[in-house]
Short mmCIF file of C-alpha atoms in Angstrom, two decimals:
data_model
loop_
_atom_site.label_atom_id
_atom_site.label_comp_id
_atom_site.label_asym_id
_atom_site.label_seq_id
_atom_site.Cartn_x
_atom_site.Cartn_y
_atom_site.Cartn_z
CA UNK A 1 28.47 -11.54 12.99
CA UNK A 2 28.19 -8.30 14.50
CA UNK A 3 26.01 -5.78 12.56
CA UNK A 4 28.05 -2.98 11.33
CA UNK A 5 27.12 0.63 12.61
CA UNK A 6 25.89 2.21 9.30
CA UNK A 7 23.96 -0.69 8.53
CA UNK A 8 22.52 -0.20 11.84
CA UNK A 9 21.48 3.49 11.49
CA UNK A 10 20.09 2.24 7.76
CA UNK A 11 17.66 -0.08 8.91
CA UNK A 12 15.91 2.08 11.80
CA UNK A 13 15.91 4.95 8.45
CA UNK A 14 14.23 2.16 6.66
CA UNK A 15 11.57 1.86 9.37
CA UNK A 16 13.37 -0.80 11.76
CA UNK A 17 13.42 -4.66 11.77
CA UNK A 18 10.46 -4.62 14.17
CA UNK A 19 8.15 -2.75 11.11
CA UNK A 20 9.68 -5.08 8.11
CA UNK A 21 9.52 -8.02 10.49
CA UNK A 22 5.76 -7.38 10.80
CA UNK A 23 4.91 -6.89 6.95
CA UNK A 24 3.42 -9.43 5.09
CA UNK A 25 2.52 -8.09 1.89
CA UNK A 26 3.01 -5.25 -0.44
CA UNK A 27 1.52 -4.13 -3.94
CA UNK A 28 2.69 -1.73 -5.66
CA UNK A 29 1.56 -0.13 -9.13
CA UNK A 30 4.13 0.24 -11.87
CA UNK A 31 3.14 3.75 -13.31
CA UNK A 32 6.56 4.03 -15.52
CA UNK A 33 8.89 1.54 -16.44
CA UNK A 34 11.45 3.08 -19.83
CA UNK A 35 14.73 3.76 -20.96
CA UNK A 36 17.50 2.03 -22.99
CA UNK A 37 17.51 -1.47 -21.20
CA UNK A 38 13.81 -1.94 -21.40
CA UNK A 39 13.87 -0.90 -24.60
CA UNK A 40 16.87 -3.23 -25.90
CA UNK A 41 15.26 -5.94 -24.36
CA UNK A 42 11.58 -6.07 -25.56
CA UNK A 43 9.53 -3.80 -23.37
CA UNK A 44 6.73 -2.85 -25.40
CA UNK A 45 7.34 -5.63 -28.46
CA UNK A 46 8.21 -8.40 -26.42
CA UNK A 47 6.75 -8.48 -22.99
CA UNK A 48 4.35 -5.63 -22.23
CA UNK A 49 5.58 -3.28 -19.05
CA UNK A 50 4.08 -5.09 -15.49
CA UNK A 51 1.12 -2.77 -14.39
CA UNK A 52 1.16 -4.17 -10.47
CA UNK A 53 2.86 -6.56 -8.57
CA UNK A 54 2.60 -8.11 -5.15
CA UNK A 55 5.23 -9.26 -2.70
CA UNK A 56 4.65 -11.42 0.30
CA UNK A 57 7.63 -11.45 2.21
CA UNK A 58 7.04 -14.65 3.99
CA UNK A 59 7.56 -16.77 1.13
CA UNK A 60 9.97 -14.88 -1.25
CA UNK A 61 6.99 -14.76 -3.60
CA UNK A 62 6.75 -11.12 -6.45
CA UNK A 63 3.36 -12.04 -8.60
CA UNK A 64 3.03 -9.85 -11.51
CA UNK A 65 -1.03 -9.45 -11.55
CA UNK A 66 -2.71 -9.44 -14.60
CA UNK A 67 0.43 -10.23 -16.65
CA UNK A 68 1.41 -10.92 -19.24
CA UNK A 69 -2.51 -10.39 -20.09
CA UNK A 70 -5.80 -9.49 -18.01
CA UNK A 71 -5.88 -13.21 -17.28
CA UNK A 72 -2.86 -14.45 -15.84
CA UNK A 73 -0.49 -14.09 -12.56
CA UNK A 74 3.21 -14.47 -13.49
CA UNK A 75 5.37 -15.80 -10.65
CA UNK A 76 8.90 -15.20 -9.49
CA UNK A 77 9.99 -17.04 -6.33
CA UNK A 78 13.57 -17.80 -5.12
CA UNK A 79 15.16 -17.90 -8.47
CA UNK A 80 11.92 -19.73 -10.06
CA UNK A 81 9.07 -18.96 -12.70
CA UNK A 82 5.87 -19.83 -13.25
CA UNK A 83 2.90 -18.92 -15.43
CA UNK A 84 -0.57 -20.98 -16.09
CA UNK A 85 0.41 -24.23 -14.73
CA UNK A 86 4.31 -23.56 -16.66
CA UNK A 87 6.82 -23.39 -13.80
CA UNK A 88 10.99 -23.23 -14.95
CA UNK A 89 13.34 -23.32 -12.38
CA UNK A 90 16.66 -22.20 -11.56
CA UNK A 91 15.30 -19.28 -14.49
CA UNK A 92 18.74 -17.79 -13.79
CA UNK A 93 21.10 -20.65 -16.46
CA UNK A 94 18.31 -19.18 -19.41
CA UNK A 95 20.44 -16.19 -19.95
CA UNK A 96 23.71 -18.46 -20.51
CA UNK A 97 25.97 -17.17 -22.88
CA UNK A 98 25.05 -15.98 -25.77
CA UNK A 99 21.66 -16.22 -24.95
CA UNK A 100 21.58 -12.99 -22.74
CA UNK A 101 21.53 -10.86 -26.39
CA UNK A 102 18.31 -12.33 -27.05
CA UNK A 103 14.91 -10.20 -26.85
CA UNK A 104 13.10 -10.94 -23.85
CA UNK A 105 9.77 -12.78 -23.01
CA UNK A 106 7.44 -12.22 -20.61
CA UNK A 107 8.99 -15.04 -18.41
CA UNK A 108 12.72 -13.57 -18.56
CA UNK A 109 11.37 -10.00 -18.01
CA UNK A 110 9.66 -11.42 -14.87
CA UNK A 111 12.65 -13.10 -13.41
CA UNK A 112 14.73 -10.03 -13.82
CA UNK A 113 12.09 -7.23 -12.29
CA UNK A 114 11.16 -10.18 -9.69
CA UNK A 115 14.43 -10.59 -8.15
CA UNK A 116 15.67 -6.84 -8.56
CA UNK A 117 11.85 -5.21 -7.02
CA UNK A 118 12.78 -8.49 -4.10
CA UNK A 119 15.81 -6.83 -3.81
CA UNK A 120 14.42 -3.34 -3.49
CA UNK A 121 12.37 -4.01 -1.28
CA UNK A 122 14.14 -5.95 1.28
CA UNK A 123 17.42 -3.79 1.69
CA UNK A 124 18.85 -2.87 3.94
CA UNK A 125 17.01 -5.67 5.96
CA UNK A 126 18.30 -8.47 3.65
CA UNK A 127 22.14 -7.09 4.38
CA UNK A 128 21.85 -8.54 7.87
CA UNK A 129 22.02 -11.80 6.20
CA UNK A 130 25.04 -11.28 3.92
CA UNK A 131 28.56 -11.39 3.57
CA UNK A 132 29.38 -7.37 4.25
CA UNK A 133 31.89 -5.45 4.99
CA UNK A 134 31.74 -1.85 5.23
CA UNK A 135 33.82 0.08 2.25
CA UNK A 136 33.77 3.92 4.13
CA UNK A 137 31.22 5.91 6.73
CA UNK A 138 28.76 5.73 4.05
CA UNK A 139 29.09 2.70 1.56
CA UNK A 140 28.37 -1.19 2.84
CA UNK A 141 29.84 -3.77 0.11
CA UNK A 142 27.90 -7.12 -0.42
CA UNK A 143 29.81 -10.21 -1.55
CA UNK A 144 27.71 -13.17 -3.25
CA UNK A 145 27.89 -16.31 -4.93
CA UNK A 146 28.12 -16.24 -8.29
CA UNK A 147 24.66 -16.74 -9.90
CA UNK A 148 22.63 -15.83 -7.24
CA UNK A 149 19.05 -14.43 -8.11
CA UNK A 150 20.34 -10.92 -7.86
CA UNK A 151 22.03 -8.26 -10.43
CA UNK A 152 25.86 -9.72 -9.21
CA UNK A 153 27.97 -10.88 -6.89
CA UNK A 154 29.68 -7.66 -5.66
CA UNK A 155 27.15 -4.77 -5.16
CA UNK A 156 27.97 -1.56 -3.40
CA UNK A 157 25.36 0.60 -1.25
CA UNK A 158 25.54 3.92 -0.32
CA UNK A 159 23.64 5.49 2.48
CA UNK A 160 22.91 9.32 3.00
CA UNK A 161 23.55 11.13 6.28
CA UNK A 162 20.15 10.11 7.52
CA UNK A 163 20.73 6.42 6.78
CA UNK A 164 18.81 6.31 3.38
CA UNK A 165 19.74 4.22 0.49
CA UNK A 166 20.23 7.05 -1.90
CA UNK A 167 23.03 4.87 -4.44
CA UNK A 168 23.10 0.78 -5.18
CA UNK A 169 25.98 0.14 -7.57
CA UNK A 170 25.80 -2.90 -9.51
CA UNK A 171 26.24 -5.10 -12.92
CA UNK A 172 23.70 -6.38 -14.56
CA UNK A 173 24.58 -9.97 -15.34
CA UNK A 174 21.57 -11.25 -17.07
CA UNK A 175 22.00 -8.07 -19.58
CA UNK A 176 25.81 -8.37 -19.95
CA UNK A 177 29.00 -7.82 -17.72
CA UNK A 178 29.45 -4.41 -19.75
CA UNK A 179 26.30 -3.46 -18.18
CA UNK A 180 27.38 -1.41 -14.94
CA UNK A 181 24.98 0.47 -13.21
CA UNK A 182 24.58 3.17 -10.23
CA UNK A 183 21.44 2.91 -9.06
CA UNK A 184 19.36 6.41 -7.77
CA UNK A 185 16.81 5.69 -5.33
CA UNK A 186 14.06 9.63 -4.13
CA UNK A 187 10.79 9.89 -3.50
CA UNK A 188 10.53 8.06 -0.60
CA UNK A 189 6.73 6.59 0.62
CA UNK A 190 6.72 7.88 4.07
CA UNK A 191 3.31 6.87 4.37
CA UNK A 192 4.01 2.82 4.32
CA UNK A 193 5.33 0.90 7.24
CA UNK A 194 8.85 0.88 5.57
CA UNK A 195 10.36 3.57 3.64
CA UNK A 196 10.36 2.69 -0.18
CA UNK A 197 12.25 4.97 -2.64
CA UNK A 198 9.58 5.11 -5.74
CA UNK A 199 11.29 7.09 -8.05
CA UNK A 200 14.35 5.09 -9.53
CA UNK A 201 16.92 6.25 -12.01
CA UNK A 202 19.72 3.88 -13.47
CA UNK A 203 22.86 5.57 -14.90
CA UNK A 204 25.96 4.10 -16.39
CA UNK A 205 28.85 2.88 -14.51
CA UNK A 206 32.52 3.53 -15.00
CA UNK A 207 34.46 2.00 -12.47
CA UNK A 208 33.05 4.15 -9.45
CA UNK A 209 31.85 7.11 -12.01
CA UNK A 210 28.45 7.54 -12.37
CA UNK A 211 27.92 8.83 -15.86
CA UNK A 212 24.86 11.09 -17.32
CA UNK A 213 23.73 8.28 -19.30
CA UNK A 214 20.49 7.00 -18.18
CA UNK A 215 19.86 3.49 -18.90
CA UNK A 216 16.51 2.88 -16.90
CA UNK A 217 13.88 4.72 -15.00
CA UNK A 218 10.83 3.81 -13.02
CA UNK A 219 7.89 5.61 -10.83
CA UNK A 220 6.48 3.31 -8.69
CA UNK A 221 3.69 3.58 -6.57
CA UNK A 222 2.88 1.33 -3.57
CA UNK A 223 -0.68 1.06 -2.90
CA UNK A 224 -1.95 -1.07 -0.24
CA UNK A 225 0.16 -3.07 2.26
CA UNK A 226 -0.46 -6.19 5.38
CA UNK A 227 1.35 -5.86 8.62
CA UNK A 228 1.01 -8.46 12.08
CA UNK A 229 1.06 -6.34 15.06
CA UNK A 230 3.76 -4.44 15.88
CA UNK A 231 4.33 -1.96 18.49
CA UNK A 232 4.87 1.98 17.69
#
């Protein structure tokens, strides 16, 4: 499949596929993780807020370090969980039905944050892989499976003049179908091999309208990173 223009021009913004083919592994710190979704689903009674986390792109691994306490490493990898020796897979058919009202653990809050900070982390790179088609100049559409380790099937990205992520519109399945999102992506680490927005602000969704409602907001702050050789 041909790679569409504007998904082009956002991957050399990103850094380019030579840079994100070369990185191995990134941590980054979670300084802030609040707003209404964390809250309505346990942060802070239920699960305690991930302080770091570590992906290595070469296996589709995100470890939470030191979480859910000092002691432990909580695992997501390609749809999987594990933690001390427990491992569920396929975490995704937990959140069944009626089951998605509960309050979350620190398993279910791991699967969520591990796929989505997967996510973040590997668009626009990931898109080249996907079923796309490109909505406008500035918006690429991604079609999935139903059930795939990711926030839904149909997700819409929209890319600034320079080729930056700047919106990711989305529902949030494992929350609820009502739960529509436009995602806000600033603050861009310049100083990593591939550009990383670090400041992230969730809104309602109606239809295409973003609303003022903020539903979630994060600071994160990546703080070390491996790379093979690559040339500048």
């Amino acid at each position: 499949m041909a790679t569409l223009p504007l998904l082009e021009q956002a991957i050399a913004a990103h850094g380019g596929r030579e840079r994100f083919n070369a990185l191995q592994q990134v941590r980054v710190r979670v300084e802030h993780l609040g707003g209404m979704i964390p809250w309505l689903t346990g942060l802070g009674k239920s699960y305690p807020q991930p302080a770091e986390f570590q992906v290595d792109f070469r296996s589709g691994r995100v470890s939470f370090l030191r979480y859910p306490n000092e002691h432990s490493v909580t695992v997501y990898q390609r749809g999987g969980v594990s933690c001390d020796g427990r491992e569920i897979p396929d975490y995704r058919r937990r959140f069944d039905g009626w089951s998605k009202r509960r309050r979350w653990d620190p398993s279910d809050a791991a699967y969520f944050f591990g796929y989505a900070f997967w996510d973040y982390l590997t668009i626009p790179y990931s898109l080249e892989n996907a079923s796309i088609t490109e909505a406008s100049n500035d918006c690429i559409v991604r079609v999935q499976p139903e059930g795939t380790d990711s926030h839904s099937a149909v997700q819409r990205f929209y890319f600034d003049r320079s080729g930056r992520l700047a919106r990711h519109d989305y529902r949030a399945d494992v929350i609820g179908r009502i739960f529509t999102g436009a995602h806000l992506s600033t603050d861009y680490a310049e100083h990593t091999p591939i550009l990383f927005a670090q400041t992230r602000r969730v809104y309602a969704r109606v239809r295409a309208l973003r609303t003022p409602v903020s539903v979630l907001d994060a600071r994160l702050r990546v703080v070390s990173w491996e790379c093979s050789e690559y040339e500048h």
